[in-house]
Amino acid sequence: VAIASGSSSGTFKYKDNTAGTFTITNSAAGLTSATTSFTVNPATVSKLVFTAGGAQTLNAGTASSAITMQRQDSYNNPINSGAISVSLSSGSSAGKFDTTTSGAGAFSPGITAITIPDGSSTTTFYYKDTASGSQTLTASYGSLTPATTSFTVNAGSATQLAITAPAAATAGTASGDFTVQRKDAYGNAATSGTTTITLSSSSATGVFRNSADSSTITSVAIASGSSSGTFKYKDNTAGTFTITNS
């Protein structure tokens, strides 16, 4: 800024997108510099953001690490003034939020909202889900731009088998495909490792066939990366029989 001849002063303004206290220095050749401390306050709160703990990968039934949410102005400055209650939601109906991961009451029933208190810009919570898949987590409050993040929930280790049977077969003819699926404790399809399933029937004359009906088998393998295997059943004796996969 220029100070004209005949004047002792000049004026200017200062603008900054970053909140904080800054030192402004004025200097000119041959003169002692002038400095002043200047404070820039945040603009109006406009959005919620996840600043830590977003985009996690979990096993079904296991709590996340801490998720930190912050309220900010449009220039990404944190906002500390006023208390707000932020709604929490998940794309999974089995997903739950809480402020702790320990104790008998954790995630039972959990919370659906959390407060950012006056004097703070952030709050922290945890997430737990028993349904596998990619889930979108959303934190919202009024007209503020909501915070969103995607969590991946993987199935746990297989703990159970489920079987889907075709319609009844005709004596002497192979059935349609049976499908046997391995699942975790929450009913999610489990795909880790290879599992060999032993097949048995309550009928002494029944045999199991591969899905191509080209050979007789006594077991079926579920390959790593898959949750299920298929087989057929053939019996010369008419009746209702119990087929067991183990």
Short mmCIF file of C-alpha atoms in Angstrom, two decimals:
data_model
loop_
_atom_site.label_atom_id
_atom_site.label_comp_id
_atom_site.label_asym_id
_atom_site.label_seq_id
_atom_site.Cartn_x
_atom_site.Cartn_y
_atom_site.Cartn_z
CA VAL A 1 0.00 0.00 0.00
CA ALA A 2 1.34 3.48 -0.79
CA ILE A 3 1.33 6.40 1.63
CA ALA A 4 1.15 9.52 -0.52
CA SER A 5 3.21 12.67 -0.01
CA GLY A 6 1.39 14.93 2.40
CA SER A 7 -0.26 11.96 4.16
CA SER A 8 0.93 9.92 7.11
CA SER A 9 -1.17 6.79 6.52
CA GLY A 10 -2.67 4.33 4.08
CA THR A 11 -5.42 1.77 4.47
CA PHE A 12 -6.00 -1.84 3.41
CA LYS A 13 -8.14 -4.81 4.25
CA TYR A 14 -7.20 -8.42 5.01
CA LYS A 15 -9.02 -11.61 4.00
CA ASP A 16 -8.23 -15.21 4.87
CA ASN A 17 -10.05 -18.55 4.44
CA THR A 18 -8.17 -20.09 7.36
CA ALA A 19 -9.38 -19.36 10.88
CA GLY A 20 -6.76 -18.54 13.49
CA THR A 21 -4.58 -15.74 14.85
CA PHE A 22 -1.94 -14.43 12.48
CA THR A 23 0.83 -11.83 12.54
CA ILE A 24 0.53 -9.11 9.91
CA THR A 25 3.72 -7.24 9.14
CA ASN A 26 4.11 -3.88 7.35
CA SER A 27 7.60 -2.94 6.24
CA ALA A 28 9.30 -0.29 4.12
CA ALA A 29 12.94 0.46 3.34
CA GLY A 30 14.59 2.53 6.05
CA LEU A 31 11.61 2.29 8.44
CA THR A 32 11.05 0.15 11.50
CA SER A 33 8.49 -2.51 10.62
CA ALA A 34 5.05 -2.52 12.20
CA THR A 35 3.39 -5.78 13.26
CA THR A 36 -0.01 -6.61 14.64
CA SER A 37 -1.82 -9.77 15.67
CA PHE A 38 -5.04 -10.39 13.76
CA THR A 39 -7.75 -12.98 14.45
CA VAL A 40 -9.85 -14.64 11.72
CA ASN A 41 -12.95 -16.37 13.02
CA PRO A 42 -14.58 -19.33 11.25
CA ALA A 43 -17.48 -18.67 8.91
CA THR A 44 -20.95 -20.11 9.54
CA VAL A 45 -21.05 -23.87 10.05
CA SER A 46 -21.97 -25.55 6.77
CA LYS A 47 -21.02 -29.22 6.83
CA LEU A 48 -20.16 -32.36 8.74
CA VAL A 49 -17.09 -34.41 7.84
CA PHE A 50 -15.44 -37.61 9.05
CA THR A 51 -11.90 -36.65 9.96
CA ALA A 52 -10.71 -40.05 11.24
CA GLY A 53 -11.89 -43.66 11.16
CA GLY A 54 -13.77 -43.52 7.85
CA ALA A 55 -13.78 -46.25 5.19
CA GLN A 56 -12.94 -49.14 7.54
CA THR A 57 -13.08 -52.87 6.78
CA LEU A 58 -14.65 -54.98 9.55
CA ASN A 59 -15.61 -58.57 10.23
CA ALA A 60 -19.29 -59.13 10.92
CA GLY A 61 -20.04 -58.69 14.62
CA THR A 62 -16.79 -56.82 15.33
CA ALA A 63 -16.80 -53.18 16.41
CA SER A 64 -14.95 -50.56 14.39
CA SER A 65 -12.11 -48.43 15.63
CA ALA A 66 -13.05 -44.89 16.67
CA ILE A 67 -14.80 -42.71 14.08
CA THR A 68 -14.31 -38.96 14.53
CA MET A 69 -16.83 -36.50 13.10
CA GLN A 70 -16.31 -32.73 12.89
CA ARG A 71 -18.48 -29.73 12.06
CA GLN A 72 -16.82 -27.22 9.73
CA ASP A 73 -17.45 -24.05 7.76
CA SER A 74 -17.22 -24.03 3.96
CA TYR A 75 -13.45 -23.39 4.20
CA ASN A 76 -12.84 -26.52 6.32
CA ASN A 77 -12.37 -24.59 9.56
CA PRO A 78 -13.64 -26.37 12.70
CA ILE A 79 -16.65 -24.84 14.46
CA ASN A 80 -16.77 -24.95 18.28
CA SER A 81 -19.79 -22.87 19.19
CA GLY A 82 -23.17 -24.30 20.17
CA ALA A 83 -24.29 -27.86 20.83
CA ILE A 84 -25.91 -29.94 18.08
CA SER A 85 -27.38 -33.45 18.05
CA VAL A 86 -26.25 -35.31 14.92
CA SER A 87 -28.32 -38.17 13.50
CA LEU A 88 -26.44 -41.36 12.61
CA SER A 89 -27.65 -43.88 10.03
CA SER A 90 -26.41 -46.87 8.05
CA GLY A 91 -27.50 -48.47 4.80
CA SER A 92 -27.61 -51.74 6.73
CA SER A 93 -30.59 -52.49 8.94
CA ALA A 94 -28.23 -54.58 11.09
CA GLY A 95 -25.76 -51.73 11.64
CA LYS A 96 -25.53 -50.10 15.08
CA PHE A 97 -23.67 -47.12 16.56
CA ASP A 98 -22.45 -46.50 20.10
CA THR A 99 -20.07 -44.34 22.10
CA THR A 100 -18.31 -47.37 23.59
CA THR A 101 -17.30 -50.87 22.52
CA SER A 102 -17.09 -52.42 25.99
CA GLY A 103 -19.57 -53.37 28.67
CA ALA A 104 -22.82 -55.29 28.60
CA GLY A 105 -24.72 -52.36 27.12
CA ALA A 106 -22.45 -51.70 24.14
CA PHE A 107 -24.47 -51.67 20.88
CA SER A 108 -27.47 -52.96 22.82
CA PRO A 109 -29.48 -51.19 21.66
CA GLY A 110 -26.90 -48.59 20.55
CA ILE A 111 -27.56 -44.97 19.60
CA THR A 112 -29.11 -43.18 16.63
CA ALA A 113 -27.79 -39.67 17.44
CA ILE A 114 -24.76 -38.14 19.13
CA THR A 115 -24.05 -34.63 20.45
CA ILE A 116 -21.21 -32.35 19.49
CA PRO A 117 -21.05 -30.23 22.65
CA ASP A 118 -20.60 -26.49 22.90
CA GLY A 119 -16.90 -25.67 22.95
CA SER A 120 -15.92 -28.64 20.80
CA SER A 121 -15.91 -29.23 17.05
CA THR A 122 -15.78 -33.03 17.18
CA THR A 123 -17.32 -36.14 18.64
CA THR A 124 -16.33 -39.81 18.48
CA PHE A 125 -18.36 -42.99 18.11
CA TYR A 126 -18.11 -46.62 16.93
CA TYR A 127 -19.94 -48.84 14.43
CA LYS A 128 -20.82 -52.53 14.42
CA ASP A 129 -22.67 -54.59 11.82
CA THR A 130 -23.66 -58.24 11.49
CA ALA A 131 -24.60 -58.06 7.79
CA SER A 132 -21.80 -58.46 5.26
CA GLY A 133 -21.45 -56.07 2.34
CA SER A 134 -20.56 -52.47 1.59
CA GLN A 135 -22.52 -50.11 3.85
CA THR A 136 -22.85 -46.33 3.67
CA LEU A 137 -22.70 -44.51 7.00
CA THR A 138 -24.25 -41.03 7.20
CA ALA A 139 -24.10 -38.31 9.86
CA SER A 140 -26.62 -35.51 9.35
CA TYR A 141 -27.95 -32.40 11.05
CA GLY A 142 -30.55 -29.99 9.67
CA SER A 143 -29.41 -28.16 6.53
CA LEU A 144 -25.72 -28.98 6.96
CA THR A 145 -24.05 -31.02 4.24
CA PRO A 146 -23.97 -34.53 5.73
CA ALA A 147 -20.86 -36.61 6.28
CA THR A 148 -20.80 -39.98 4.48
CA THR A 149 -18.35 -42.87 4.35
CA SER A 150 -18.39 -46.45 3.09
CA PHE A 151 -17.61 -49.39 5.38
CA THR A 152 -16.89 -52.92 4.14
CA VAL A 153 -18.19 -55.69 6.39
CA ASN A 154 -16.78 -59.16 5.69
CA ALA A 155 -18.42 -62.41 6.74
CA GLY A 156 -16.91 -64.16 9.73
CA SER A 157 -15.65 -67.74 9.81
CA ALA A 158 -18.11 -70.42 8.72
CA THR A 159 -20.07 -71.91 11.62
CA GLN A 160 -23.05 -73.55 9.92
CA LEU A 161 -24.32 -75.16 6.73
CA ALA A 162 -27.61 -74.53 4.91
CA ILE A 163 -29.10 -76.66 2.14
CA THR A 164 -31.52 -75.74 -0.63
CA ALA A 165 -33.29 -78.73 -2.17
CA PRO A 166 -34.90 -79.06 -5.63
CA ALA A 167 -38.37 -80.39 -6.29
CA ALA A 168 -38.96 -84.11 -5.71
CA ALA A 169 -37.15 -86.55 -8.01
CA THR A 170 -38.40 -89.66 -9.81
CA ALA A 171 -37.09 -93.08 -8.75
CA GLY A 172 -34.06 -94.06 -10.82
CA THR A 173 -33.54 -90.49 -12.10
CA ALA A 174 -31.10 -87.93 -10.75
CA SER A 175 -32.65 -84.94 -9.04
CA GLY A 176 -32.10 -81.33 -9.85
CA ASP A 177 -29.26 -79.54 -8.09
CA PHE A 178 -29.04 -79.35 -4.32
CA THR A 179 -27.07 -76.34 -3.09
CA VAL A 180 -25.16 -76.48 0.17
CA GLN A 181 -23.90 -73.16 1.54
CA ARG A 182 -21.58 -72.34 4.42
CA LYS A 183 -22.50 -69.36 6.60
CA ASP A 184 -21.07 -67.46 9.54
CA ALA A 185 -22.82 -67.10 12.90
CA TYR A 186 -24.93 -64.23 11.54
CA GLY A 187 -26.10 -66.02 8.39
CA ASN A 188 -23.69 -64.32 5.99
CA ALA A 189 -22.26 -66.38 3.15
CA ALA A 190 -18.72 -67.42 4.19
CA THR A 191 -16.11 -67.66 1.43
CA SER A 192 -12.83 -68.17 3.27
CA GLY A 193 -10.88 -71.41 2.86
CA THR A 194 -11.88 -74.76 1.35
CA THR A 195 -14.48 -76.95 3.04
CA THR A 196 -15.26 -80.57 2.17
CA ILE A 197 -18.87 -81.53 2.89
CA THR A 198 -19.77 -85.17 3.59
CA LEU A 199 -23.10 -86.26 2.07
CA SER A 200 -25.39 -88.88 3.58
CA SER A 201 -28.96 -90.12 3.13
CA SER A 202 -31.37 -91.99 5.37
CA SER A 203 -32.10 -94.26 2.38
CA ALA A 204 -29.81 -97.28 1.96
CA THR A 205 -30.27 -97.19 -1.83
CA GLY A 206 -29.65 -93.48 -2.39
CA VAL A 207 -26.51 -92.16 -4.07
CA PHE A 208 -25.18 -88.70 -4.68
CA ARG A 209 -24.08 -87.49 -8.09
CA ASN A 210 -21.98 -84.55 -9.18
CA SER A 211 -23.82 -81.59 -10.70
CA ALA A 212 -23.03 -82.84 -14.23
CA ASP A 213 -24.59 -86.23 -13.29
CA SER A 214 -21.47 -87.95 -14.62
CA SER A 215 -20.15 -89.65 -11.48
CA THR A 216 -21.21 -90.85 -8.04
CA ILE A 217 -19.80 -88.86 -5.12
CA THR A 218 -19.82 -89.01 -1.32
CA SER A 219 -18.72 -85.45 -0.68
CA VAL A 220 -18.67 -82.02 -2.30
CA ALA A 221 -16.00 -79.35 -1.93
CA ILE A 222 -16.70 -75.65 -1.45
CA ALA A 223 -13.70 -73.85 -2.90
CA SER A 224 -11.97 -70.86 -1.36
CA GLY A 225 -13.66 -67.69 -2.60
CA SER A 226 -17.02 -69.44 -2.92
CA SER A 227 -19.72 -70.00 -0.33
CA SER A 228 -21.55 -72.94 -1.91
CA GLY A 229 -21.35 -76.23 -3.76
CA THR A 230 -23.88 -78.27 -5.72
CA PHE A 231 -24.76 -81.95 -6.13
CA LYS A 232 -27.59 -84.19 -7.26
CA TYR A 233 -29.34 -87.13 -5.57
CA LYS A 234 -30.54 -90.40 -7.12
CA ASP A 235 -32.53 -93.19 -5.50
CA ASN A 236 -34.34 -96.28 -6.77
CA THR A 237 -36.55 -96.37 -3.69
CA ALA A 238 -39.60 -94.11 -3.53
CA GLY A 239 -40.25 -92.25 -0.27
CA THR A 240 -39.22 -89.25 1.80
CA PHE A 241 -35.65 -89.32 3.03
CA THR A 242 -33.40 -87.16 5.15
CA ILE A 243 -30.27 -85.85 3.42
CA THR A 244 -27.54 -84.61 5.71
CA ASN A 245 -24.57 -82.40 4.88
CA SER A 246 -21.82 -82.31 7.47
#
